[in-house]
PDB file of N, CA and C in Angstrom:
ATOM      1  N   MET A   1     113.603 106.305  86.084  1.00  0.00           N
ATOM      2  CA  MET A   1     114.146 107.416  86.959  1.00  0.00           C
ATOM      3  C   MET A   1     113.301 108.627  86.859  1.00  0.00           C
ATOM      4  N   ALA A   2     112.795 109.491  88.313  1.00  0.00           N
ATOM      5  CA  ALA A   2     112.178 110.492  88.308  1.00  0.00           C
ATOM      6  C   ALA A   2     112.596 111.589  87.501  1.00  0.00           C
ATOM      7  N   VAL A   3     114.371 111.787  87.838  1.00  0.00           N
ATOM      8  CA  VAL A   3     115.001 112.552  87.594  1.00  0.00           C
ATOM      9  C   VAL A   3     114.805 113.176  86.353  1.00  0.00           C
ATOM     10  N   ALA A   4     115.185 111.488  85.028  1.00  0.00           N
ATOM     11  CA  ALA A   4     115.358 111.600  83.770  1.00  0.00           C
ATOM     12  C   ALA A   4     114.321 111.539  83.472  1.00  0.00           C
ATOM     13  N   ASN A   5     113.007 110.942  83.800  1.00  0.00           N
ATOM     14  CA  ASN A   5     111.981 111.180  82.587  1.00  0.00           C
ATOM     15  C   ASN A   5     110.699 111.378  83.396  1.00  0.00           C
ATOM     16  N   ASP A   6     110.530 111.887  84.527  1.00  0.00           N
ATOM     17  CA  ASP A   6     109.528 112.605  84.899  1.00  0.00           C
ATOM     18  C   ASP A   6     108.925 113.711  84.355  1.00  0.00           C
ATOM     19  N   PRO A   7     107.857 114.417  84.640  1.00  0.00           N
ATOM     20  CA  PRO A   7     107.657 115.269  83.313  1.00  0.00           C
ATOM     21  C   PRO A   7     107.946 116.874  84.453  1.00  0.00           C
ATOM     22  N   ASP A   8     107.299 115.971  85.754  1.00  0.00           N
ATOM     23  CA  ASP A   8     107.447 116.826  87.228  1.00  0.00           C
ATOM     24  C   ASP A   8     108.776 117.598  87.574  1.00  0.00           C
ATOM     25  N   PHE A   9     110.185 116.800  86.303  1.00  0.00           N
ATOM     26  CA  PHE A   9     110.830 117.113  86.965  1.00  0.00           C
ATOM     27  C   PHE A   9     111.900 118.119  85.831  1.00  0.00           C
ATOM     28  N   ALA A  10     111.034 118.404  85.151  1.00  0.00           N
ATOM     29  CA  ALA A  10     111.191 119.514  83.829  1.00  0.00           C
ATOM     30  C   ALA A  10     112.190 120.873  84.013  1.00  0.00           C
ATOM     31  N   ASP A  11     111.299 121.401  84.832  1.00  0.00           N
ATOM     32  CA  ASP A  11     112.280 122.418  85.575  1.00  0.00           C
ATOM     33  C   ASP A  11     113.536 122.378  86.204  1.00  0.00           C
ATOM     34  N   THR A  12     113.512 121.438  86.938  1.00  0.00           N
ATOM     35  CA  THR A  12     115.344 120.073  87.612  1.00  0.00           C
ATOM     36  C   THR A  12     115.375 120.284  86.467  1.00  0.00           C
ATOM     37  N   ARG A  13     115.273 119.610  85.788  1.00  0.00           N
ATOM     38  CA  ARG A  13     116.441 119.035  84.635  1.00  0.00           C
ATOM     39  C   ARG A  13     116.816 120.460  83.536  1.00  0.00           C
ATOM     40  N   GLN A  14     116.310 121.502  83.219  1.00  0.00           N
ATOM     41  CA  GLN A  14     116.827 122.548  82.782  1.00  0.00           C
ATOM     42  C   GLN A  14     117.310 123.424  83.871  1.00  0.00           C
ATOM     43  N   TRP A  15     116.866 123.509  85.279  1.00  0.00           N
ATOM     44  CA  TRP A  15     118.103 123.909  85.795  1.00  0.00           C
ATOM     45  C   TRP A  15     119.407 123.430  86.217  1.00  0.00           C
ATOM     46  N   LEU A  16     119.392 122.148  86.319  1.00  0.00           N
ATOM     47  CA  LEU A  16     120.882 121.567  86.370  1.00  0.00           C
ATOM     48  C   LEU A  16     121.620 121.552  84.769  1.00  0.00           C
ATOM     49  N   ALA A  17     121.007 121.862  83.168  1.00  0.00           N
ATOM     50  CA  ALA A  17     121.524 121.997  82.507  1.00  0.00           C
ATOM     51  C   ALA A  17     122.363 122.859  82.580  1.00  0.00           C
ATOM     52  N   GLU A  18     121.708 124.192  83.136  1.00  0.00           N
ATOM     53  CA  GLU A  18     122.344 125.457  82.600  1.00  0.00           C
ATOM     54  C   GLU A  18     123.358 125.564  83.693  1.00  0.00           C
ATOM     55  N   VAL A  19     122.738 124.738  84.822  1.00  0.00           N
ATOM     56  CA  VAL A  19     124.365 124.925  86.040  1.00  0.00           C
ATOM     57  C   VAL A  19     124.956 123.816  85.550  1.00  0.00           C
ATOM     58  N   ALA A  20     125.047 122.782  84.578  1.00  0.00           N
ATOM     59  CA  ALA A  20     126.232 122.248  84.211  1.00  0.00           C
ATOM     60  C   ALA A  20     127.104 122.539  83.084  1.00  0.00           C
ATOM     61  N   GLU A  21     125.938 123.101  82.109  1.00  0.00           N
ATOM     62  CA  GLU A  21     126.966 124.274  80.739  1.00  0.00           C
ATOM     63  C   GLU A  21     127.713 125.195  82.057  1.00  0.00           C
ATOM     64  N   GLU A  22     127.778 125.955  82.998  1.00  0.00           N
ATOM     65  CA  GLU A  22     128.053 126.769  83.838  1.00  0.00           C
ATOM     66  C   GLU A  22     129.645 126.600  83.984  1.00  0.00           C
ATOM     67  N   LEU A  23     129.470 124.931  84.713  1.00  0.00           N
ATOM     68  CA  LEU A  23     130.615 124.558  85.154  1.00  0.00           C
ATOM     69  C   LEU A  23     131.668 123.143  84.345  1.00  0.00           C
ATOM     70  N   GLY A  24     130.914 123.883  83.034  1.00  0.00           N
ATOM     71  CA  GLY A  24     132.038 122.962  81.304  1.00  0.00           C
ATOM     72  C   GLY A  24     131.276 120.924  82.307  1.00  0.00           C
ATOM     73  N   ILE A  25     130.238 120.771  82.470  1.00  0.00           N
ATOM     74  CA  ILE A  25     130.275 119.394  82.319  1.00  0.00           C
ATOM     75  C   ILE A  25     129.110 119.121  81.816  1.00  0.00           C
ATOM     76  N   ASP A  26     128.818 117.617  81.809  1.00  0.00           N
ATOM     77  CA  ASP A  26     127.813 117.078  80.933  1.00  0.00           C
ATOM     78  C   ASP A  26     126.526 116.883  81.922  1.00  0.00           C
ATOM     79  N   PRO A  27     125.162 117.214  81.479  1.00  0.00           N
ATOM     80  CA  PRO A  27     124.275 117.493  82.594  1.00  0.00           C
ATOM     81  C   PRO A  27     123.438 115.699  83.100  1.00  0.00           C
ATOM     82  N   THR A  28     123.875 115.237  82.123  1.00  0.00           N
ATOM     83  CA  THR A  28     122.846 114.328  81.870  1.00  0.00           C
ATOM     84  C   THR A  28     123.324 112.809  82.901  1.00  0.00           C
ATOM     85  N   VAL A  29     125.139 113.196  83.819  1.00  0.00           N
ATOM     86  CA  VAL A  29     125.599 112.069  84.565  1.00  0.00           C
ATOM     87  C   VAL A  29     124.677 112.153  86.069  1.00  0.00           C
ATOM     88  N   VAL A  30     123.992 113.094  85.888  1.00  0.00           N
ATOM     89  CA  VAL A  30     123.048 113.698  87.335  1.00  0.00           C
ATOM     90  C   VAL A  30     121.614 112.755  86.984  1.00  0.00           C
ATOM     91  N   TYR A  31     120.895 112.877  85.313  1.00  0.00           N
ATOM     92  CA  TYR A  31     120.201 111.995  85.765  1.00  0.00           C
ATOM     93  C   TYR A  31     120.306 109.985  85.730  1.00  0.00           C
ATOM     94  N   ASP A  32     121.831 110.235  85.760  1.00  0.00           N
ATOM     95  CA  ASP A  32     122.061 108.354  85.560  1.00  0.00           C
ATOM     96  C   ASP A  32     122.289 108.138  87.607  1.00  0.00           C
ATOM     97  N   CYS A  33     122.381 109.010  88.419  1.00  0.00           N
ATOM     98  CA  CYS A  33     122.402 108.524  89.314  1.00  0.00           C
ATOM     99  C   CYS A  33     121.662 109.689  90.664  1.00  0.00           C
ATOM    100  N   GLY A  34     120.190 110.422  89.555  1.00  0.00           N
ATOM    101  CA  GLY A  34     119.768 111.370  90.930  1.00  0.00           C
ATOM    102  C   GLY A  34     118.551 110.686  91.184  1.00  0.00           C
ATOM    103  N   ASP A  35     117.897 110.173  90.966  1.00  0.00           N
ATOM    104  CA  ASP A  35     117.066 109.206  92.317  1.00  0.00           C
ATOM    105  C   ASP A  35     117.980 108.803  93.435  1.00  0.00           C
ATOM    106  N   GLU A  36     119.302 108.153  93.297  1.00  0.00           N
ATOM    107  CA  GLU A  36     119.073 107.742  94.376  1.00  0.00           C
ATOM    108  C   GLU A  36     120.058 108.785  95.831  1.00  0.00           C
ATOM    109  N   LEU A  37     120.708 110.017  94.393  1.00  0.00           N
ATOM    110  CA  LEU A  37     121.141 111.419  95.152  1.00  0.00           C
ATOM    111  C   LEU A  37     120.276 111.982  96.263  1.00  0.00           C
ATOM    112  N   LEU A  38     118.982 112.084  95.383  1.00  0.00           N
ATOM    113  CA  LEU A  38     117.455 113.084  95.982  1.00  0.00           C
ATOM    114  C   LEU A  38     117.594 111.707  97.420  1.00  0.00           C
ATOM    115  N   ARG A  39     116.989 110.513  96.934  1.00  0.00           N
ATOM    116  CA  ARG A  39     116.920 109.791  98.383  1.00  0.00           C
ATOM    117  C   ARG A  39     117.976 109.379  99.407  1.00  0.00           C
ATOM    118  N   LEU A  40     118.645 109.867  99.197  1.00  0.00           N
ATOM    119  CA  LEU A  40     119.789 109.465 100.173  1.00  0.00           C
ATOM    120  C   LEU A  40     120.153 110.983 100.605  1.00  0.00           C
ATOM    121  N   THR A  41     120.008 112.361  99.818  1.00  0.00           N
ATOM    122  CA  THR A  41     120.180 113.977 100.865  1.00  0.00           C
ATOM    123  C   THR A  41     118.586 113.366 101.401  1.00  0.00           C
ATOM    124  N   LYS A  42     118.071 113.238 101.401  1.00  0.00           N
ATOM    125  CA  LYS A  42     116.483 112.725 102.387  1.00  0.00           C
ATOM    126  C   LYS A  42     116.810 112.373 103.094  1.00  0.00           C
ATOM    127  N   LEU A  43     116.994 111.031 102.842  1.00  0.00           N
ATOM    128  CA  LEU A  43     117.206 110.014 104.277  1.00  0.00           C
ATOM    129  C   LEU A  43     118.316 110.575 105.347  1.00  0.00           C
ATOM    130  N   VAL A  44     119.405 111.614 104.879  1.00  0.00           N
ATOM    131  CA  VAL A  44     120.588 111.697 105.467  1.00  0.00           C
ATOM    132  C   VAL A  44     120.079 112.904 106.148  1.00  0.00           C
ATOM    133  N   ALA A  45     119.419 114.131 105.408  1.00  0.00           N
ATOM    134  CA  ALA A  45     118.320 114.882 106.260  1.00  0.00           C
ATOM    135  C   ALA A  45     117.650 115.064 107.712  1.00  0.00           C
ATOM    136  N   HIS A  46     116.640 113.686 107.679  1.00  0.00           N
ATOM    137  CA  HIS A  46     115.325 113.565 108.034  1.00  0.00           C
ATOM    138  C   HIS A  46     116.007 112.674 109.152  1.00  0.00           C
ATOM    139  N   ASN A  47     117.285 111.924 108.838  1.00  0.00           N
ATOM    140  CA  ASN A  47     117.827 111.227 109.997  1.00  0.00           C
ATOM    141  C   ASN A  47     119.617 111.695 110.611  1.00  0.00           C
ATOM    142  N   LYS A  48     119.468 112.357 109.743  1.00  0.00           N
ATOM    143  CA  LYS A  48     121.388 112.733 110.817  1.00  0.00           C
ATOM    144  C   LYS A  48     120.821 113.970 111.004  1.00  0.00           C
ATOM    145  N   ALA A  49     120.625 114.948 109.871  1.00  0.00           N
ATOM    146  CA  ALA A  49     120.880 116.208 110.289  1.00  0.00           C
ATOM    147  C   ALA A  49     120.434 117.079 109.085  1.00  0.00           C
ATOM    148  N   ARG A  50     119.402 117.957 108.842  1.00  0.00           N
ATOM    149  CA  ARG A  50     119.237 118.506 107.709  1.00  0.00           C
ATOM    150  C   ARG A  50     120.296 119.216 107.139  1.00  0.00           C
ATOM    151  N   PRO A  51     121.043 120.030 107.305  1.00  0.00           N
ATOM    152  CA  PRO A  51     122.383 120.747 106.773  1.00  0.00           C
ATOM    153  C   PRO A  51     123.290 119.076 106.204  1.00  0.00           C
ATOM    154  N   ALA A  52     123.588 118.127 107.060  1.00  0.00           N
ATOM    155  CA  ALA A  52     124.156 117.195 106.695  1.00  0.00           C
ATOM    156  C   ALA A  52     123.997 116.146 105.325  1.00  0.00           C
ATOM    157  N   GLY A  53     122.442 116.995 104.826  1.00  0.00           N
ATOM    158  CA  GLY A  53     122.282 115.986 103.540  1.00  0.00           C
ATOM    159  C   GLY A  53     122.457 116.657 102.465  1.00  0.00           C
ATOM    160  N   PRO A  54     122.672 117.649 101.959  1.00  0.00           N
ATOM    161  CA  PRO A  54     123.238 118.736 100.766  1.00  0.00           C
ATOM    162  C   PRO A  54     124.761 118.559 100.994  1.00  0.00           C
ATOM    163  N   LEU A  55     125.341 118.589 102.487  1.00  0.00           N
ATOM    164  CA  LEU A  55     126.974 118.376 102.567  1.00  0.00           C
ATOM    165  C   LEU A  55     127.252 116.949 101.782  1.00  0.00           C
ATOM    166  N   THR A  56     126.586 115.910 102.223  1.00  0.00           N
ATOM    167  CA  THR A  56     126.753 114.810 101.912  1.00  0.00           C
ATOM    168  C   THR A  56     126.656 114.245 100.640  1.00  0.00           C
ATOM    169  N   THR A  57     125.621 115.110  99.673  1.00  0.00           N
ATOM    170  CA  THR A  57     125.522 114.793  98.288  1.00  0.00           C
ATOM    171  C   THR A  57     126.922 115.390  97.643  1.00  0.00           C
ATOM    172  N   PHE A  58     127.107 117.279  98.442  1.00  0.00           N
ATOM    173  CA  PHE A  58     128.615 117.199  98.034  1.00  0.00           C
ATOM    174  C   PHE A  58     129.431 116.431  97.432  1.00  0.00           C
ATOM    175  N   LEU A  59     130.246 115.952  98.431  1.00  0.00           N
ATOM    176  CA  LEU A  59     130.970 115.052  99.051  1.00  0.00           C
ATOM    177  C   LEU A  59     131.148 113.882  98.521  1.00  0.00           C
ATOM    178  N   ILE A  60     129.929 113.188  97.837  1.00  0.00           N
ATOM    179  CA  ILE A  60     130.036 112.310  96.688  1.00  0.00           C
ATOM    180  C   ILE A  60     130.089 112.494  95.507  1.00  0.00           C
ATOM    181  N   GLY A  61     129.295 113.754  95.173  1.00  0.00           N
ATOM    182  CA  GLY A  61     130.196 114.270  93.804  1.00  0.00           C
ATOM    183  C   GLY A  61     131.540 114.431  93.533  1.00  0.00           C
ATOM    184  N   LEU A  62     132.429 115.309  94.669  1.00  0.00           N
ATOM    185  CA  LEU A  62     133.875 115.172  94.733  1.00  0.00           C
ATOM    186  C   LEU A  62     134.294 114.579  95.031  1.00  0.00           C
ATOM    187  N   ALA A  63     134.317 113.351  95.297  1.00  0.00           N
ATOM    188  CA  ALA A  63     134.632 111.900  95.682  1.00  0.00           C
ATOM    189  C   ALA A  63     134.931 111.736  93.595  1.00  0.00           C
ATOM    190  N   ALA A  64     133.379 111.734  94.057  1.00  0.00           N
ATOM    191  CA  ALA A  64     133.478 111.321  92.493  1.00  0.00           C
ATOM    192  C   ALA A  64     134.196 111.452  91.018  1.00  0.00           C
ATOM    193  N   ALA A  65     133.860 112.532  91.102  1.00  0.00           N
ATOM    194  CA  ALA A  65     135.036 114.015  90.068  1.00  0.00           C
ATOM    195  C   ALA A  65     136.473 113.802  90.649  1.00  0.00           C
ATOM    196  N   GLN A  66     137.215 113.216  91.765  1.00  0.00           N
ATOM    197  CA  GLN A  66     138.740 113.282  91.691  1.00  0.00           C
ATOM    198  C   GLN A  66     138.588 111.815  91.299  1.00  0.00           C
ATOM    199  N   SER A  67     137.913 111.091  92.404  1.00  0.00           N
ATOM    200  CA  SER A  67     138.500 109.794  91.657  1.00  0.00           C
ATOM    201  C   SER A  67     138.039 108.746  90.023  1.00  0.00           C
ATOM    202  N   GLU A  68     137.333 109.812  89.969  1.00  0.00           N
ATOM    203  CA  GLU A  68     137.125 109.412  88.432  1.00  0.00           C
ATOM    204  C   GLU A  68     136.500 108.005  88.701  1.00  0.00           C
ATOM    205  N   THR A  69     135.439 108.075  89.237  1.00  0.00           N
ATOM    206  CA  THR A  69     134.080 106.335  89.528  1.00  0.00           C
ATOM    207  C   THR A  69     133.234 106.853  88.613  1.00  0.00           C
ATOM    208  N   PRO A  70     132.767 105.724  88.015  1.00  0.00           N
ATOM    209  CA  PRO A  70     132.143 105.794  86.311  1.00  0.00           C
ATOM    210  C   PRO A  70     130.539 105.774  87.575  1.00  0.00           C
ATOM    211  N   VAL A  71     129.747 106.235  87.170  1.00  0.00           N
ATOM    212  CA  VAL A  71     128.274 106.781  87.564  1.00  0.00           C
ATOM    213  C   VAL A  71     127.517 105.327  88.448  1.00  0.00           C
ATOM    214  N   ASP A  72     127.509 104.771  87.450  1.00  0.00           N
ATOM    215  CA  ASP A  72     127.056 103.362  88.228  1.00  0.00           C
ATOM    216  C   ASP A  72     127.802 103.019  89.457  1.00  0.00           C
ATOM    217  N   GLU A  73     128.499 103.313  89.727  1.00  0.00           N
ATOM    218  CA  GLU A  73     130.156 102.836  91.072  1.00  0.00           C
ATOM    219  C   GLU A  73     129.039 104.021  92.046  1.00  0.00           C
ATOM    220  N   VAL A  74     129.001 104.895  91.598  1.00  0.00           N
ATOM    221  CA  VAL A  74     128.382 106.435  92.153  1.00  0.00           C
ATOM    222  C   VAL A  74     127.184 105.593  92.960  1.00  0.00           C
ATOM    223  N   ALA A  75     126.451 105.153  91.974  1.00  0.00           N
ATOM    224  CA  ALA A  75     124.704 105.095  92.690  1.00  0.00           C
ATOM    225  C   ALA A  75     124.763 104.143  92.972  1.00  0.00           C
ATOM    226  N   THR A  76     125.493 102.866  93.264  1.00  0.00           N
ATOM    227  CA  THR A  76     126.224 101.815  94.457  1.00  0.00           C
ATOM    228  C   THR A  76     126.645 102.167  95.427  1.00  0.00           C
ATOM    229  N   ILE A  77     127.416 103.252  95.539  1.00  0.00           N
ATOM    230  CA  ILE A  77     127.728 103.531  97.020  1.00  0.00           C
ATOM    231  C   ILE A  77     126.645 104.451  97.801  1.00  0.00           C
ATOM    232  N   VAL A  78     126.339 105.447  96.817  1.00  0.00           N
ATOM    233  CA  VAL A  78     124.671 106.078  97.244  1.00  0.00           C
ATOM    234  C   VAL A  78     123.848 104.923  98.055  1.00  0.00           C
ATOM    235  N   ASP A  79     123.746 103.619  97.546  1.00  0.00           N
ATOM    236  CA  ASP A  79     123.185 102.935  97.883  1.00  0.00           C
ATOM    237  C   ASP A  79     122.946 102.662  99.082  1.00  0.00           C
ATOM    238  N   LYS A  80     124.968 102.157  99.316  1.00  0.00           N
ATOM    239  CA  LYS A  80     124.961 101.128 100.755  1.00  0.00           C
ATOM    240  C   LYS A  80     124.745 102.193 101.519  1.00  0.00           C
ATOM    241  N   LEU A  81     125.580 103.587 101.400  1.00  0.00           N
ATOM    242  CA  LEU A  81     124.972 104.871 101.914  1.00  0.00           C
ATOM    243  C   LEU A  81     123.366 104.022 103.033  1.00  0.00           C
ATOM    244  N   ALA A  82     122.626 104.364 101.785  1.00  0.00           N
ATOM    245  CA  ALA A  82     121.020 104.821 101.883  1.00  0.00           C
ATOM    246  C   ALA A  82     120.638 103.539 102.795  1.00  0.00           C
ATOM    247  N   ALA A  83     120.821 102.533 102.472  1.00  0.00           N
ATOM    248  CA  ALA A  83     120.777 101.704 102.844  1.00  0.00           C
ATOM    249  C   ALA A  83     121.041 101.563 105.046  1.00  0.00           C
ATOM    250  N   SER A  84     122.144 102.113 104.786  1.00  0.00           N
ATOM    251  CA  SER A  84     123.303 102.053 106.098  1.00  0.00           C
ATOM    252  C   SER A  84     122.656 103.183 107.613  1.00  0.00           C
ATOM    253  N   ILE A  85     122.184 104.520 106.538  1.00  0.00           N
ATOM    254  CA  ILE A  85     121.387 105.313 107.586  1.00  0.00           C
ATOM    255  C   ILE A  85     119.329 104.438 107.520  1.00  0.00           C
ATOM    256  N   GLN A  86     119.025 103.574 106.479  1.00  0.00           N
ATOM    257  CA  GLN A  86     117.343 103.328 106.620  1.00  0.00           C
ATOM    258  C   GLN A  86     117.969 102.051 108.374  1.00  0.00           C
ATOM    259  N   GLU A  87     119.077 101.037 108.151  1.00  0.00           N
ATOM    260  CA  GLU A  87     119.131 100.285 109.509  1.00  0.00           C
ATOM    261  C   GLU A  87     119.562 100.778 110.651  1.00  0.00           C
ATOM    262  N   SER A  88     119.637 102.170 110.543  1.00  0.00           N
ATOM    263  CA  SER A  88     119.834 102.360 111.980  1.00  0.00           C
ATOM    264  C   SER A  88     119.252 103.273 113.040  1.00  0.00           C
TER     265      SER A  88
END
């Protein structure tokens, strides 16, 4: 995974760790589905509307937190959303 392992994402990981600490959450959850979220954000921004990209990602995070959905299930949902955009 790029977010988890890619040296080019070192600054991103540091930023996410800082934000996660302020929010009182574990930053590793982002590493588990970060690539999927980045891909979906890009697809939405380029195929729907730019502002819809980050707002969609926010909605996914909010839904995952409120429903306590496991990260692997969130990644599956994100992949399904991304596939539906690619097909349209």
